[in-house]
Short mmCIF file of C-alpha atoms in Angstrom, two decimals:
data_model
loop_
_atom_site.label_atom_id
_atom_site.label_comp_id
_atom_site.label_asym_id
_atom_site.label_seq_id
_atom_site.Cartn_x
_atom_site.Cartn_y
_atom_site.Cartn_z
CA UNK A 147 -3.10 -17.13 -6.77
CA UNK A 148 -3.61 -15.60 -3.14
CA UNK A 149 -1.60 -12.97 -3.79
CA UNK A 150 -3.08 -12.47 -7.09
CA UNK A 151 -6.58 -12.23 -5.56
CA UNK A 152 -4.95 -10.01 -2.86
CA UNK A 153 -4.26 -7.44 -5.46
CA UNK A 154 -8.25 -7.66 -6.62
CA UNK A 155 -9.60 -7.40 -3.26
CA UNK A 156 -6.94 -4.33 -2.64
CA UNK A 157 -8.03 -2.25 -5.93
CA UNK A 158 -11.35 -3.16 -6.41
CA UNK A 159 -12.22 -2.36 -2.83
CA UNK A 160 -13.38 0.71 -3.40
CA UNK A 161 -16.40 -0.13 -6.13
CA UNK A 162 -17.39 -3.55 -4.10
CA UNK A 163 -16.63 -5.38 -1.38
CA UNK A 164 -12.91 -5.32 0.08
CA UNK A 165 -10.47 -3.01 0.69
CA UNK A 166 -7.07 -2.71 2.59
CA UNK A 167 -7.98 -4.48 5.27
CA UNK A 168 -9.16 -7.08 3.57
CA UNK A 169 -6.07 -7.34 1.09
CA UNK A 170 -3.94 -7.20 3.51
CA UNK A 171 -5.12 -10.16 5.55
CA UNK A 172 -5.41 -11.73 2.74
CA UNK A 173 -1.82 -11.54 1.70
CA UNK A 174 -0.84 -12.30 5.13
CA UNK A 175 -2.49 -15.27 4.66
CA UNK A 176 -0.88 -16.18 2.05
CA UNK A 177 2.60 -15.99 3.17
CA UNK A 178 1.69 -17.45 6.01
CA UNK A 179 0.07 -20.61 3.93
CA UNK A 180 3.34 -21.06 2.11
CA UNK A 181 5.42 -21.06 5.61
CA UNK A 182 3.06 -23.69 6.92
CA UNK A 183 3.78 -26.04 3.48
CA UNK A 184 7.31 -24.79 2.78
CA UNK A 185 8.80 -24.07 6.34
CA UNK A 186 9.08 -21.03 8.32
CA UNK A 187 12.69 -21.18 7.64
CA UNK A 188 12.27 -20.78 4.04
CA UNK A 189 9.42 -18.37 4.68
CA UNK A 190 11.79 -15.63 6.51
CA UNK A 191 14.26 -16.13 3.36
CA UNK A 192 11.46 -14.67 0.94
CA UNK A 193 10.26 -12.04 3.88
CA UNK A 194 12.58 -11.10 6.35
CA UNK A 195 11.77 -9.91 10.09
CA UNK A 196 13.35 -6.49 8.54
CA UNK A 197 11.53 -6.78 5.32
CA UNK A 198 8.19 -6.65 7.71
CA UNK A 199 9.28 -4.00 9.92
CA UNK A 200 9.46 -1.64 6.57
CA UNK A 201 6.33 -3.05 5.52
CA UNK A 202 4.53 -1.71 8.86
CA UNK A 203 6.44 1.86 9.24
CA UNK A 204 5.50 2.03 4.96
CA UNK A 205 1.78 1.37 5.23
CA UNK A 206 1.43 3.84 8.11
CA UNK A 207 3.59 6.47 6.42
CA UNK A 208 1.49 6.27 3.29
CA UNK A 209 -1.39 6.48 5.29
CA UNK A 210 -0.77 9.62 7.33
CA UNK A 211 1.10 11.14 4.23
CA UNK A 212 -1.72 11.39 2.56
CA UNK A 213 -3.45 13.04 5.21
CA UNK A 214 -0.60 15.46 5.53
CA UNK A 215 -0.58 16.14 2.23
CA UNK A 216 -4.17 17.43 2.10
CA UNK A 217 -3.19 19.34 4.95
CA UNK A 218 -0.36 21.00 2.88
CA UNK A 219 -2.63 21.84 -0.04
CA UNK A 220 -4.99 23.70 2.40
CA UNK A 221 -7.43 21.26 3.38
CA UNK A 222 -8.46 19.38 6.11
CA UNK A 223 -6.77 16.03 7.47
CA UNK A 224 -7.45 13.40 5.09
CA UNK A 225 -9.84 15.79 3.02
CA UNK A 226 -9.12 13.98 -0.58
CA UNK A 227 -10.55 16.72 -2.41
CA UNK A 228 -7.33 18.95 -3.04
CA UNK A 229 -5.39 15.69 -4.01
CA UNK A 230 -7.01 15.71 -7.20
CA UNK A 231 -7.63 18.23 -10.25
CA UNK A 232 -11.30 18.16 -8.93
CA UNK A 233 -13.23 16.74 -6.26
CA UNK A 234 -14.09 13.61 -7.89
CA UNK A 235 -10.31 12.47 -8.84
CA UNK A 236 -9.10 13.83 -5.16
CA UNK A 237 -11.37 11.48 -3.87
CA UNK A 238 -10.31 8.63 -6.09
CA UNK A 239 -7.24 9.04 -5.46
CA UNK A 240 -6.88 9.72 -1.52
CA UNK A 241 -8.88 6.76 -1.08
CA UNK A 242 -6.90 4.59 -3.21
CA UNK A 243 -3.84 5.86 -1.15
CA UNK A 244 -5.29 5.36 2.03
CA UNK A 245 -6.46 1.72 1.46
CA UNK A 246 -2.80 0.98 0.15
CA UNK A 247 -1.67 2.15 3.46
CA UNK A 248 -3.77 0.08 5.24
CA UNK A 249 -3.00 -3.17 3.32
CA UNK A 250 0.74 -2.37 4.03
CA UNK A 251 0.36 -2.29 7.44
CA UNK A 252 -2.03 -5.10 8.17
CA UNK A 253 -0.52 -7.44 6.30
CA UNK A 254 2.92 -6.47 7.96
CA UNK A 255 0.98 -6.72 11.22
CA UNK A 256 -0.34 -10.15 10.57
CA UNK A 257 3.05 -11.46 9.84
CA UNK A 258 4.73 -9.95 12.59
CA UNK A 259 2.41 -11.58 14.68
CA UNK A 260 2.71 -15.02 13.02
CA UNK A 261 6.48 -14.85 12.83
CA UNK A 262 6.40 -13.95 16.53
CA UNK A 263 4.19 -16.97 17.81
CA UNK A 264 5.77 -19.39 14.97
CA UNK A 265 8.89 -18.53 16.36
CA UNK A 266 8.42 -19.75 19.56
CA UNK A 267 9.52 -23.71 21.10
CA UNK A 268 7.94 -25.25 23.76
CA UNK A 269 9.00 -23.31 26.03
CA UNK A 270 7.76 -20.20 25.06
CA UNK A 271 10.80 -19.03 23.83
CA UNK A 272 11.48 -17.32 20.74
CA UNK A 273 15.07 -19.56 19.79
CA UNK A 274 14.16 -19.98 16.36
CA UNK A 275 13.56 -16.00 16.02
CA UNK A 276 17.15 -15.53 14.75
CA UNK A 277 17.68 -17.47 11.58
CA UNK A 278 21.61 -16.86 11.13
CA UNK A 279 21.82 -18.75 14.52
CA UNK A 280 19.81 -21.41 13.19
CA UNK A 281 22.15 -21.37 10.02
CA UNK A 282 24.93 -21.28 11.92
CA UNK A 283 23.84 -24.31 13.59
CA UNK A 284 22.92 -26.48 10.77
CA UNK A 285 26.41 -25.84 9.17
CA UNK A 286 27.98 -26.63 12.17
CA UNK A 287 25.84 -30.05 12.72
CA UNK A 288 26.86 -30.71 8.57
CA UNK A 289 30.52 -30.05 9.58
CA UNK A 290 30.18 -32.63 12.44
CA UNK A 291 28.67 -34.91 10.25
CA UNK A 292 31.09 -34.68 7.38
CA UNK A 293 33.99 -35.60 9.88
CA UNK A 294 32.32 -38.28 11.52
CA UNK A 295 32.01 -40.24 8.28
CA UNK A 296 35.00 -38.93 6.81
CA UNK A 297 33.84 -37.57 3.63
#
């Protein structure tokens, strides 16, 4: 339902209140929700460290894309006007474009941030960071436990 909402907040953001920035905390929030219930473990399986990396260099892409492409069509730097087949649409559209962008990239931002601190142990350390050592782990720990009971 948060990520539902998410998507209102995103599109609608540009005939009320909202917007990308909005939508994208908002889907931060979220995922981050579900990895405080479910685990961050289980968290990083649905949205990988990589999977939010793409979802930052994405968001800003789209963003500046759009921008370049006005450029390319002879306007100036995020002009929407020439994205469009008039000024009206161009506008529509480049807007819709650049709020997408800026969802992408704040919500990757807000994750990045969370998986960064959530990461941590007492110590400050990020030794949970890399989840195929903590895999590794666990299956080692079930190994050990198998052949202590014999099973």
């Amino acid at each position: 339902m948060i990520l539902l909402f998410g998507l209102y907040v995103q599109f609608h953001g540009d005939y009320g209140p909202g917007g990308g920035f909005q939508a994208g905390v908002i889907f931060a929030a979220g995922f981050i929700l579900y990895a405080l219930i479910f685990g961050l473990r289980r968290c990083r399986e649905v949205l990988s460290d990589g999977f939010v990396r793409i979802m930052l260099a994405a968001g800003l892409l789209l963003y500046i894309g759009t921008g370049l492409a006005s450029l390319w069509l002879g306007a100036n730097f995020l002009d929407y006007d020439v994205l469009g087949h008039d000024p009206v649409s161009g506008q529509h559209h480049g807007i819709l474009l650049v709020e997408l962008g800026v969802g992408i990239t704040v919500a990757g931002a807000m994750l990045a941030i969370f998986f960064s601190f959530a990461g941590r142990d007492e110590t400050g350390f990020s030794g949970a960071d890399d989840a195929e050592a903590e895999a590794e782990a666990e299956a080692e720990a079930e190994e050990r436990e198998r052949a202590e009971t014999g099973a």
